[in-house]
Short mmCIF file of C-alpha atoms in Angstrom, two decimals:
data_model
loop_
_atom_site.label_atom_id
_atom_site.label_comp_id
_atom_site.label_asym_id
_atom_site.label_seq_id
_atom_site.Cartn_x
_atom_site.Cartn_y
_atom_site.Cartn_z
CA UNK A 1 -22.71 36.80 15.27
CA UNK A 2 -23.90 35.08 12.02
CA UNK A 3 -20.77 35.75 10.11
CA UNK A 4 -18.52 34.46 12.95
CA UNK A 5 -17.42 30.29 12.29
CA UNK A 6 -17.24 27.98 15.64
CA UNK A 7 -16.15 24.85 15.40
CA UNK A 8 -17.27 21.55 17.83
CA UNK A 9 -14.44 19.17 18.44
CA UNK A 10 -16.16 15.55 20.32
CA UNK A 11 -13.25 14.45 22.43
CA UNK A 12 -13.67 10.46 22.01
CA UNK A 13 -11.61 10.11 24.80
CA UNK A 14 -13.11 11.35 27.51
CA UNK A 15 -16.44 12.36 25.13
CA UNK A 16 -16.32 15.80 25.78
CA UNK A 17 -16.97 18.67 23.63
CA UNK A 18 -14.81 21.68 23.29
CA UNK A 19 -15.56 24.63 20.97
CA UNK A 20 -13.32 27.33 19.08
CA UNK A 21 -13.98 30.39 17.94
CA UNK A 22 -12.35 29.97 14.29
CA UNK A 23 -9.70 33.39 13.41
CA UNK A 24 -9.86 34.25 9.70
CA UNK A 25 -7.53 32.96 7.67
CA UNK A 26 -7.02 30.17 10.86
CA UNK A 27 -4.35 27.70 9.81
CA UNK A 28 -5.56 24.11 10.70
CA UNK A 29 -2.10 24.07 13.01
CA UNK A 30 -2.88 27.05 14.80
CA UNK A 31 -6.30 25.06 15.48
CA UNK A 32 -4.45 21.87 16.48
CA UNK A 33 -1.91 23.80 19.36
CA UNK A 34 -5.55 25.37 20.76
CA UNK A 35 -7.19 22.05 21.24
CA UNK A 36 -3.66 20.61 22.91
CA UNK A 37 -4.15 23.09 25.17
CA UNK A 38 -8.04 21.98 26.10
CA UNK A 39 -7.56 18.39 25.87
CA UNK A 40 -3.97 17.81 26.32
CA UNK A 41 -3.36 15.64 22.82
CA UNK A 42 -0.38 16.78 21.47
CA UNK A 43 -0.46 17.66 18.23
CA UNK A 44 1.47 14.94 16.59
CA UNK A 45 -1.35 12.86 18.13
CA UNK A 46 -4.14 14.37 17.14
CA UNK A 47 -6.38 12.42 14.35
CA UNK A 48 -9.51 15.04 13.00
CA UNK A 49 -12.18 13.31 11.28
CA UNK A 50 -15.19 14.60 9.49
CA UNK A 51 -18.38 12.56 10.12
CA UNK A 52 -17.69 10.98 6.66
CA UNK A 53 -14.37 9.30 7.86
CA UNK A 54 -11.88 12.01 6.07
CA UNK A 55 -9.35 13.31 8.01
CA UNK A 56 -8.47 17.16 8.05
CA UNK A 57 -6.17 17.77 5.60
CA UNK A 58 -2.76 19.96 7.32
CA UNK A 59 -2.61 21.98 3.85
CA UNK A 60 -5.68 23.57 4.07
CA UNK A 61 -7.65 26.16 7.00
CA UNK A 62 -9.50 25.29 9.85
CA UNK A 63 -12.48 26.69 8.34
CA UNK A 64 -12.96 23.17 6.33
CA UNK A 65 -13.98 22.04 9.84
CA UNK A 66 -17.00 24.46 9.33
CA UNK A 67 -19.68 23.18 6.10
CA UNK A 68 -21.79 26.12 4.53
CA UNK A 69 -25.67 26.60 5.36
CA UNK A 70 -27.60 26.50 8.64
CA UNK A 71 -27.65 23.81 10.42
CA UNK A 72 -28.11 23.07 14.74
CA UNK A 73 -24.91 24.00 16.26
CA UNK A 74 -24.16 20.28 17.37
CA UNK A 75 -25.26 18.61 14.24
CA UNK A 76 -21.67 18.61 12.72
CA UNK A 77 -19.01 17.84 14.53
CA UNK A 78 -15.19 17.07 14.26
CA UNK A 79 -14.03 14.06 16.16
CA UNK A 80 -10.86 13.72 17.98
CA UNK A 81 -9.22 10.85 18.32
CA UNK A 82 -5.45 10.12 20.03
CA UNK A 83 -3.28 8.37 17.79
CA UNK A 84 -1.10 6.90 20.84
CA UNK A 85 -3.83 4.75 22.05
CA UNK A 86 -6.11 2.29 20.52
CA UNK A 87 -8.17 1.29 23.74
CA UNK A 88 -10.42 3.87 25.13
CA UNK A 89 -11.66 3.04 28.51
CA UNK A 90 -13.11 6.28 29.76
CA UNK A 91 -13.16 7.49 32.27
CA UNK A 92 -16.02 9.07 29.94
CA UNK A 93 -17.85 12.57 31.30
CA UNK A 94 -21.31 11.95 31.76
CA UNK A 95 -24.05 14.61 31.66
CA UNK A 96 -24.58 16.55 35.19
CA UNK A 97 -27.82 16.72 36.67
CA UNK A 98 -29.73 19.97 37.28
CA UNK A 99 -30.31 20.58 41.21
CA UNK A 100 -34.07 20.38 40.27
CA UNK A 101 -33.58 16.89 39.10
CA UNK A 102 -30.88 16.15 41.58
CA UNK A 103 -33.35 16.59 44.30
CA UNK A 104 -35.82 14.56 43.01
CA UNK A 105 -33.46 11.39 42.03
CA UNK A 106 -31.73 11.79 45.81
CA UNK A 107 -35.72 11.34 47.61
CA UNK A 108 -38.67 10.04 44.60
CA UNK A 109 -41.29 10.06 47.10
CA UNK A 110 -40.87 13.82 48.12
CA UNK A 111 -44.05 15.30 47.53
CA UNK A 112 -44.02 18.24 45.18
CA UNK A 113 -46.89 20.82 44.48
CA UNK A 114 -48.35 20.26 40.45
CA UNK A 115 -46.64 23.28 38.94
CA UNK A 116 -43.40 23.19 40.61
CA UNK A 117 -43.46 19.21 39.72
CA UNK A 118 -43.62 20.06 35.93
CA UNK A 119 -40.96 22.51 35.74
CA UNK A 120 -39.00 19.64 37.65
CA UNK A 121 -40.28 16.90 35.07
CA UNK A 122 -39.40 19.33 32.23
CA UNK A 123 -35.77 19.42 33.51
CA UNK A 124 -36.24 15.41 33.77
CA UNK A 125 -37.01 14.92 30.25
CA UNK A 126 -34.58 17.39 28.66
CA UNK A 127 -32.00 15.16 30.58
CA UNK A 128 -33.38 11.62 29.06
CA UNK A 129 -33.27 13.61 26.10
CA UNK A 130 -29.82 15.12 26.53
CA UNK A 131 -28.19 11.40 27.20
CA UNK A 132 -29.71 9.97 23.86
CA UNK A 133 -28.06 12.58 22.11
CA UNK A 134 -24.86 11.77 23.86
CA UNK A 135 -25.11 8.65 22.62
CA UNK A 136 -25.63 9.50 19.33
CA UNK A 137 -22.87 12.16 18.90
CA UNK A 138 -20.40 8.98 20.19
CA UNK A 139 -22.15 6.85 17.97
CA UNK A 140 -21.36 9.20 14.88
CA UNK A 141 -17.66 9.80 15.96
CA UNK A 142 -17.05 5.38 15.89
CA UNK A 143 -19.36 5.36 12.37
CA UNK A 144 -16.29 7.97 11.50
CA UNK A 145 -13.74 5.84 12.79
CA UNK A 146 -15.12 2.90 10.82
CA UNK A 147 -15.19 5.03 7.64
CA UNK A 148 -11.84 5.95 8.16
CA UNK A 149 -10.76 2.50 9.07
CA UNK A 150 -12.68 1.65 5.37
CA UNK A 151 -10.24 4.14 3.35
CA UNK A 152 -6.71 2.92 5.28
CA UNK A 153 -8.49 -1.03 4.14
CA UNK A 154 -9.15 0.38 0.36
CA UNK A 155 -5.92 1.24 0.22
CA UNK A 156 -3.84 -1.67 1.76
CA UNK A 157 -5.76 -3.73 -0.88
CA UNK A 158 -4.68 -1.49 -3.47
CA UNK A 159 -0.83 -2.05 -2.10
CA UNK A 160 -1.60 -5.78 -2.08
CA UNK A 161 -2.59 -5.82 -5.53
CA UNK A 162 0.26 -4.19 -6.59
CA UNK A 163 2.73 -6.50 -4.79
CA UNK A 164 0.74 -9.61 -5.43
CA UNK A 165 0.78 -8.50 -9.23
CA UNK A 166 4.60 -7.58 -8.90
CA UNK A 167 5.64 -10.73 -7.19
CA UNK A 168 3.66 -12.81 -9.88
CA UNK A 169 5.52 -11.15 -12.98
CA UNK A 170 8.78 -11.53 -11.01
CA UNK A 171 8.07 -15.28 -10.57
CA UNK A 172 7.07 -15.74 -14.11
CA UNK A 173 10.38 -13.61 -15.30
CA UNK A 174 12.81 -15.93 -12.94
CA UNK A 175 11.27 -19.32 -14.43
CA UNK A 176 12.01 -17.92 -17.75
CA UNK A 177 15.76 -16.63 -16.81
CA UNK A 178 16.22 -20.18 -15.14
CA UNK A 179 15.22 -21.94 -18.16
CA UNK A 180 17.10 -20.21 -20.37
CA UNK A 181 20.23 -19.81 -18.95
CA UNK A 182 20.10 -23.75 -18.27
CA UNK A 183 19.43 -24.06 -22.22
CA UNK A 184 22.48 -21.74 -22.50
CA UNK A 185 24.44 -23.46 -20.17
CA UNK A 186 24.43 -26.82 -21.94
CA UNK A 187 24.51 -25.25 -25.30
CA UNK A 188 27.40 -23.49 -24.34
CA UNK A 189 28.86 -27.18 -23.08
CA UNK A 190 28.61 -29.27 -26.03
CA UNK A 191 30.34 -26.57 -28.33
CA UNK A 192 33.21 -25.81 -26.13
CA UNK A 193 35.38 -28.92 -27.61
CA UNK A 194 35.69 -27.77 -31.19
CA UNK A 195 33.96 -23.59 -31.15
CA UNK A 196 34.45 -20.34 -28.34
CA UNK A 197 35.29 -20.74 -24.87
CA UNK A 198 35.76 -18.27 -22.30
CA UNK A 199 36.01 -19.84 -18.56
CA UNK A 200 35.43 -16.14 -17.22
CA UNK A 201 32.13 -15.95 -19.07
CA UNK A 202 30.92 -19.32 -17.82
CA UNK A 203 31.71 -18.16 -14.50
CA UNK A 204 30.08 -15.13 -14.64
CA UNK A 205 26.86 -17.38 -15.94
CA UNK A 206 26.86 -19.68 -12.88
CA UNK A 207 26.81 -16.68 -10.58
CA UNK A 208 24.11 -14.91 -12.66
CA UNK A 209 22.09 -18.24 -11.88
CA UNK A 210 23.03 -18.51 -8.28
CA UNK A 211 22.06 -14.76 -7.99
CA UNK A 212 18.81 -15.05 -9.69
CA UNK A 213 18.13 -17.80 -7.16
CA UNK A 214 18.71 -15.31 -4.28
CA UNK A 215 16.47 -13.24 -6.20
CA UNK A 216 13.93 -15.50 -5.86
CA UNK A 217 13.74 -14.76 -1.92
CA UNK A 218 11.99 -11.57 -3.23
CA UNK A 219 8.65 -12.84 -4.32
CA UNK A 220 7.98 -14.37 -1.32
CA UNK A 221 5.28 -12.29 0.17
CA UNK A 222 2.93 -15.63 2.10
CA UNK A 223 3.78 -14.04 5.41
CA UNK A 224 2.70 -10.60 4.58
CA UNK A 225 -0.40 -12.00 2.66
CA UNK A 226 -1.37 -13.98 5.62
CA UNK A 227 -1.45 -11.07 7.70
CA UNK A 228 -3.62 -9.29 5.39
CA UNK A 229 -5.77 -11.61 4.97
CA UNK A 230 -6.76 -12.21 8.80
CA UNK A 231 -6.99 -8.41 9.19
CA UNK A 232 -9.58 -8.34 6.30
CA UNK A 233 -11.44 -11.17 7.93
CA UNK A 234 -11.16 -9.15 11.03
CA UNK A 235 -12.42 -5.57 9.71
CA UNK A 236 -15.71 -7.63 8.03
CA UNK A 237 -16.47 -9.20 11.27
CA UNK A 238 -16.36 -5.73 12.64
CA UNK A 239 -18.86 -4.10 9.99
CA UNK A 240 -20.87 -7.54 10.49
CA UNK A 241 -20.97 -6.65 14.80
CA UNK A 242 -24.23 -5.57 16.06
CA UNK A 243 -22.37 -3.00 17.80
CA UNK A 244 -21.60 -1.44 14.55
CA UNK A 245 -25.13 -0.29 14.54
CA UNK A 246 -27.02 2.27 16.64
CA UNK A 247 -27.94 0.63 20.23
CA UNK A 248 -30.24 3.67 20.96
CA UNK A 249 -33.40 1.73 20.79
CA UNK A 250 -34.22 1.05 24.84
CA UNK A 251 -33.38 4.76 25.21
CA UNK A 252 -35.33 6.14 22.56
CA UNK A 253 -38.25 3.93 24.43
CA UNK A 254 -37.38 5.50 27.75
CA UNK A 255 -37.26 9.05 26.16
CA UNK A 256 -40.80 8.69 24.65
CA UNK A 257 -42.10 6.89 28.11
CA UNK A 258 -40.82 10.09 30.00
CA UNK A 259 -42.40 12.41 27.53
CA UNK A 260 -45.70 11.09 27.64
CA UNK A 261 -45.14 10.99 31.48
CA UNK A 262 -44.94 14.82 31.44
CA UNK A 263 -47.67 15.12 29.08
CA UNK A 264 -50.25 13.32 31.64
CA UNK A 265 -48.49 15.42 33.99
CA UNK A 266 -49.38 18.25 32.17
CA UNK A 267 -53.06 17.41 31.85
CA UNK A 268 -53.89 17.71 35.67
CA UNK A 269 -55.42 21.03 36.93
CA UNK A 270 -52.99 23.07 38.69
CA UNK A 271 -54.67 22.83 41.75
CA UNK A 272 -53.16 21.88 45.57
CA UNK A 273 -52.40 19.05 44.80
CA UNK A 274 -49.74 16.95 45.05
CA UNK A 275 -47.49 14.08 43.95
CA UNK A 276 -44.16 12.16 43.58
CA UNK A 277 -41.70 11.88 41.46
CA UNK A 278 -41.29 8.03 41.47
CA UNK A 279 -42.50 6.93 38.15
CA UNK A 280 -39.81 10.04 36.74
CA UNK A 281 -36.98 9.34 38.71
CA UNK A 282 -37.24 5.28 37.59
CA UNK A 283 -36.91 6.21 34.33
CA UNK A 284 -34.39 8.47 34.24
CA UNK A 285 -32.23 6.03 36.63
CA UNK A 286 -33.32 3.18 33.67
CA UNK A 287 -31.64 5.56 31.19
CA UNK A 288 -28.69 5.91 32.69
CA UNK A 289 -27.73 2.46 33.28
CA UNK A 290 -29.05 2.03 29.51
CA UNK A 291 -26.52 4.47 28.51
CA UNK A 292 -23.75 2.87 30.86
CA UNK A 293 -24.07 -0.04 29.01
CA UNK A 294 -24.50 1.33 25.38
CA UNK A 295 -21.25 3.37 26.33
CA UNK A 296 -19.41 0.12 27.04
CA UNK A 297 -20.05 -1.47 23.79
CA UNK A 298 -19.55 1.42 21.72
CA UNK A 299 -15.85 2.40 23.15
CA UNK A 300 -15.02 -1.18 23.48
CA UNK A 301 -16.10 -1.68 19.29
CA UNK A 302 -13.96 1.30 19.05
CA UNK A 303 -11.19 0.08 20.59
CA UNK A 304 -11.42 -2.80 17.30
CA UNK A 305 -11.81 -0.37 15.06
CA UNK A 306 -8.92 1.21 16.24
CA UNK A 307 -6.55 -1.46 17.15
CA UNK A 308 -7.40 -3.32 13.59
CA UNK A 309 -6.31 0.26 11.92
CA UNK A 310 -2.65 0.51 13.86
CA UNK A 311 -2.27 -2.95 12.61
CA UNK A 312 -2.79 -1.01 8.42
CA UNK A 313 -0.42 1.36 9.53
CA UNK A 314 2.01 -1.05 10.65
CA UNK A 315 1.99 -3.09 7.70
CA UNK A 316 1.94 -0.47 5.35
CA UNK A 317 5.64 0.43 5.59
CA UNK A 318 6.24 -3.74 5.10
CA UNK A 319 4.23 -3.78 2.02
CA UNK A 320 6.27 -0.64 0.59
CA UNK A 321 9.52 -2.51 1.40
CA UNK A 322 8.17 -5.95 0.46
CA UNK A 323 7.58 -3.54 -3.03
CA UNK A 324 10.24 -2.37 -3.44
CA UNK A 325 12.97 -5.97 -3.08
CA UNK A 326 10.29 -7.12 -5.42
CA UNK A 327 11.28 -4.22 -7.95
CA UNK A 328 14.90 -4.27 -7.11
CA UNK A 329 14.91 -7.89 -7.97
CA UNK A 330 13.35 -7.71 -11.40
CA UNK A 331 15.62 -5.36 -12.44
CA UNK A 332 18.26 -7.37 -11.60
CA UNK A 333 17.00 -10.03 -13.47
CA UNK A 334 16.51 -8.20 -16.34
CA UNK A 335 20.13 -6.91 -16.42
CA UNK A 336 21.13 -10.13 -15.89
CA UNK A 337 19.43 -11.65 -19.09
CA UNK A 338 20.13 -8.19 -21.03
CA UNK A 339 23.91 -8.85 -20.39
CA UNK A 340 23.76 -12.75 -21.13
CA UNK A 341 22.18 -11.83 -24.36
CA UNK A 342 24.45 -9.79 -25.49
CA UNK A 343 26.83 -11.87 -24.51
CA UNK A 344 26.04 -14.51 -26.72
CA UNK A 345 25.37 -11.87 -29.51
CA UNK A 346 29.03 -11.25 -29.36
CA UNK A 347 29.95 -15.12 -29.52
CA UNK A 348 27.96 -15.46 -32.46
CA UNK A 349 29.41 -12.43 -34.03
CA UNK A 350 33.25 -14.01 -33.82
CA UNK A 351 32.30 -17.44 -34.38
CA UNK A 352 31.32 -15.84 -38.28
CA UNK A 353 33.98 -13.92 -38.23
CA UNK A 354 36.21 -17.25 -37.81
CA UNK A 355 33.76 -18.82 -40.51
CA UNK A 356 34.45 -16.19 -42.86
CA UNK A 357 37.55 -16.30 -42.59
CA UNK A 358 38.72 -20.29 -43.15
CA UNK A 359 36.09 -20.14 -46.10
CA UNK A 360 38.48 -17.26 -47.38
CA UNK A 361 41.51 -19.22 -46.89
CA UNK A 362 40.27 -22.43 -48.27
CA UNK A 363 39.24 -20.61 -51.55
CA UNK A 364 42.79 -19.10 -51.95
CA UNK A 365 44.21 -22.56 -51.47
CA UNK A 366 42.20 -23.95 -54.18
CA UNK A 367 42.65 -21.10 -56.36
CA UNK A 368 46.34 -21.33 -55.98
CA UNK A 369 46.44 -25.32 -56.66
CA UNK A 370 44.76 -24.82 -59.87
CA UNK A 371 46.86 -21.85 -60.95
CA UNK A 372 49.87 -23.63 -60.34
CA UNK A 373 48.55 -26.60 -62.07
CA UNK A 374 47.89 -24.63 -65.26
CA UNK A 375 51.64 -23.55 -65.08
CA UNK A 376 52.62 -27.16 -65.27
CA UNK A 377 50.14 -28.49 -67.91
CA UNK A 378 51.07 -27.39 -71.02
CA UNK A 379 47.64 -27.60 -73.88
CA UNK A 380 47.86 -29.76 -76.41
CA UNK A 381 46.65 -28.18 -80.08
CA UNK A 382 43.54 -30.76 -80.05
CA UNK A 383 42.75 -29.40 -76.53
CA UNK A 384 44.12 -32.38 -74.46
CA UNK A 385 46.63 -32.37 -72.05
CA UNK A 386 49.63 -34.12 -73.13
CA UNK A 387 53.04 -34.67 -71.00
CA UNK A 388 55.70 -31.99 -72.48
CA UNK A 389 59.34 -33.32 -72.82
CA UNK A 390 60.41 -30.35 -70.85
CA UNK A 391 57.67 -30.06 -68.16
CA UNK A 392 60.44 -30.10 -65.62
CA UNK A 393 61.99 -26.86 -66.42
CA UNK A 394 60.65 -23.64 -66.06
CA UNK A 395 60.16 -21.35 -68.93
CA UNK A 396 60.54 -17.60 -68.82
CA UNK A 397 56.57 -17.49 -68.71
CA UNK A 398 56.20 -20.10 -65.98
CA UNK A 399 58.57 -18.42 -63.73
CA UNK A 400 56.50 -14.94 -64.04
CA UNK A 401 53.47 -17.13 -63.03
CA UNK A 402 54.94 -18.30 -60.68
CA UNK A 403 55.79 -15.38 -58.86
CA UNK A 404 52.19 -13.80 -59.64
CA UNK A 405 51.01 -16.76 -57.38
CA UNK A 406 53.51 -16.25 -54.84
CA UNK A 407 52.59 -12.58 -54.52
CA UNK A 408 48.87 -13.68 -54.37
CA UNK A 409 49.31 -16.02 -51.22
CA UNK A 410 51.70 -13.75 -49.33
CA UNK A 411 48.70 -11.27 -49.59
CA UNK A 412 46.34 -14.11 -48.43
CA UNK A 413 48.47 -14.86 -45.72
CA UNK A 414 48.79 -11.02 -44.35
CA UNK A 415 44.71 -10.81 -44.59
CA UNK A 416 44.23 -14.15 -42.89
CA UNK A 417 46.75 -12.72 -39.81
CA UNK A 418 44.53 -9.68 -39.61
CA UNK A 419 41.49 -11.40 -39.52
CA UNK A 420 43.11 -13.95 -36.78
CA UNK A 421 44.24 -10.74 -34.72
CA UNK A 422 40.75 -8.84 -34.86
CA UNK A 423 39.17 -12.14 -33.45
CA UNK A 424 41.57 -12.37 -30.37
CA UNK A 425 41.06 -9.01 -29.74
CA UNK A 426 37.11 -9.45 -29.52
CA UNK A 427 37.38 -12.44 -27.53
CA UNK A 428 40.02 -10.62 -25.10
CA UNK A 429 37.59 -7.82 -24.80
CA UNK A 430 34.73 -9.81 -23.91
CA UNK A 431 36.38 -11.88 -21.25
CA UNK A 432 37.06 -8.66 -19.86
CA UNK A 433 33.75 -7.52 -20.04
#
């Protein structure tokens, strides 16, 4: 018997306990399909919550529903919520009465002997005592339900963060890609008259721009920050509810007004006498309706609780996609500006290639003028250039210079058509691009 593991489930729906006799080896599923048959929660429904707010984890046994050590048998519990309703509103199971203290509630002023009246009073107070605990166990299973509803709020603040944090950096990114490409834009403008042009690159830019303006649709996240923010203001007015403290107090006063009751009780002789139950039967009537009412703020504080945690799980999944347009949309961004860049890489590369080149041409020009100069200014013995008789015929040496130079700017003129092809065929491939 000490070796064998039973687990308590509190069914906060009708707040009702059911207990299992835990197989070894028991997978938490095989747990799950035995409590749908007690309670009638499918299992898809089913939400198991240790006191401290965790829920059961599918991967593991059903003996993590059972802690190690010795402790009463109702002192840990599971609780059992069901996930397709967020408004409990009983009806709740209440605690029977005994036919001892049935029969003393129905007439008060039946006269019992002493020693039967105490074993009736004894029944009396271990039903006062019975309904506090009640309380309490229901109490424990909404402190769970807060603690859980605590975790789903840690982490939708986490997912905020991260898509407050992404949409900021996106912002900042699209400013900068909006500022630049207007710089580009204009630059690209003012040297189109007399440098590069490429009408299928400027168009490419304006769409880039008109894009990254779409884009901006992305960071907009006011309506799902809104929404987070009125649920967080709604979860601290729930912690700040008296209800989300224990409410026990008038029926811990009733439960110590019935025990001393029993203890005067106790204190008369057992002799023939005898008395009423009147003073007992007021009490436990008192606790009741103290209970009643507890019971009505509790499940209606859970209800909250409840409803305020469908409203996480609903706007989890908006947050992810929220996320994840945010992400898309940078990356676009970033592409975009990658490809601009290199874009303008490549203009600068064959706007030096073109520079290269006409300084290359220009220094063969010169080169040739002066050569051909020489030719025709003969040097006079003192140094000085003097006009020759002759200068207008060609001697046999002129002529071979002459042809040296010719030779020279035909091979000028067949590197300066290479150049000029290698150039349009960069700026054909980067249209194309």
């Amino acid at each position: 018997v000490l070796f064998l593991q039973i687990v308590h489930i509190l069914n906060m729906t009708s707040a009702k306990i059911v207990s299992f006799l835990l197989h070894p080896e028991e997978s938490l599923h095989s747990l799950q399909n035995r409590i749908e048959f007690e309670t009638g929660i499918s299992t898809g429904n089913q939400e198991l919550l240790l006191e401290t707010g965790i829920c059961l984890d599918p991967r593991k046994p059903a003996s993590q529903c059972v802690i190690d050590g010795v402790r009463g048998w109702d002192s840990y519990m599971v609780y059992l919520f069901d996930k397709s309703k967020t408004v409990y509103d009983g009806p709740f199971a209440s605690r029977s009465l005994s036919d001892c203290v049935n029969y003393i509630v129905q007439d008060s002023k039946i006269q019992l002997p002493i020693p039967q009246l105490r074993k009736v009073w004894a029944e009396a107070v271990h039903y006062i005592i019975g309904l506090k605990e009640d309380y309490s166990r229901l109490f424990q299973g909404q402190r769970a339900a807060m603690l859980s509803l605590l975790r789903y709020n840690a982490n939708l603040i986490k997912m905020k963060n991260n898509m407050v944090s992404a949409s900021q950096q996106l912002k900042a990114k699209l400013e900068f890609f909006h500022q630049s490409i207007r710089l580009d834009l204009e630059r690209y403008s003012d040297q189109m008259a007399y440098g590069i042009s490429s009408e299928k690159m400027l168009k490419a830019w304006k769409e880039m721009e008109e894009k990254a303006s779409q884009c901006a649709q992305a960071e907009d996240i006011g309506y799902l920050d809104e929404q987070i923010m009125a649920l967080h203001t709604e979860i601290v007015e729930l912690q700040k509810s008296p209800y989300a403290r224990r409410q026990g107090e008038v029926m811990e006063s009733l439960e110590q007004r019935a025990i001393d009751l029993y203890k005067q009780l106790k204190t008369r002789p057992p002799d023939h006498a005898y008395s009423d139950s009147t003073d007992m039967v007021k009490i436990i009537v008192q606790t009741v309706q103290s209970q009643d009412r507890v019971l009505k703020e509790l499940f209606g504080h859970l209800s909250k609780l409840l409803g305020c945690k469908q409203k996480i799980i609903d706007l989890l999944p908006e947050i992810e996609v929220a996320l994840n347009n945010i992400k898309e949309a940078d990356n676009s961004v970033m592409q975009m500006q990658g490809k601009r860049q290199r874009e303008i890489w490549h203009l600068l590369k064959i706007a030096c290639t073109q520079s290269s080149s006409r300084s290359l041409v220009s220094s063969s020009l010169e080169g040739t003028a002066s050569a051909a100069a020489a030719a025709w200014l003969p040097q006079s013995s003192s140094g000085s250039t003097a006009p020759h008789p002759l200068s207008s015929l060609a001697a046999p040496k002129d002529r071979e210079n002459s042809a040296d130079v010719i030779r020279e700017n035909l091979n000028y003129l067949e590197l300066f058509s290479s150049i000029l092809q290698e150039v349009r065929q960069e700026q054909n491939s980067m249209m194309v691009s």
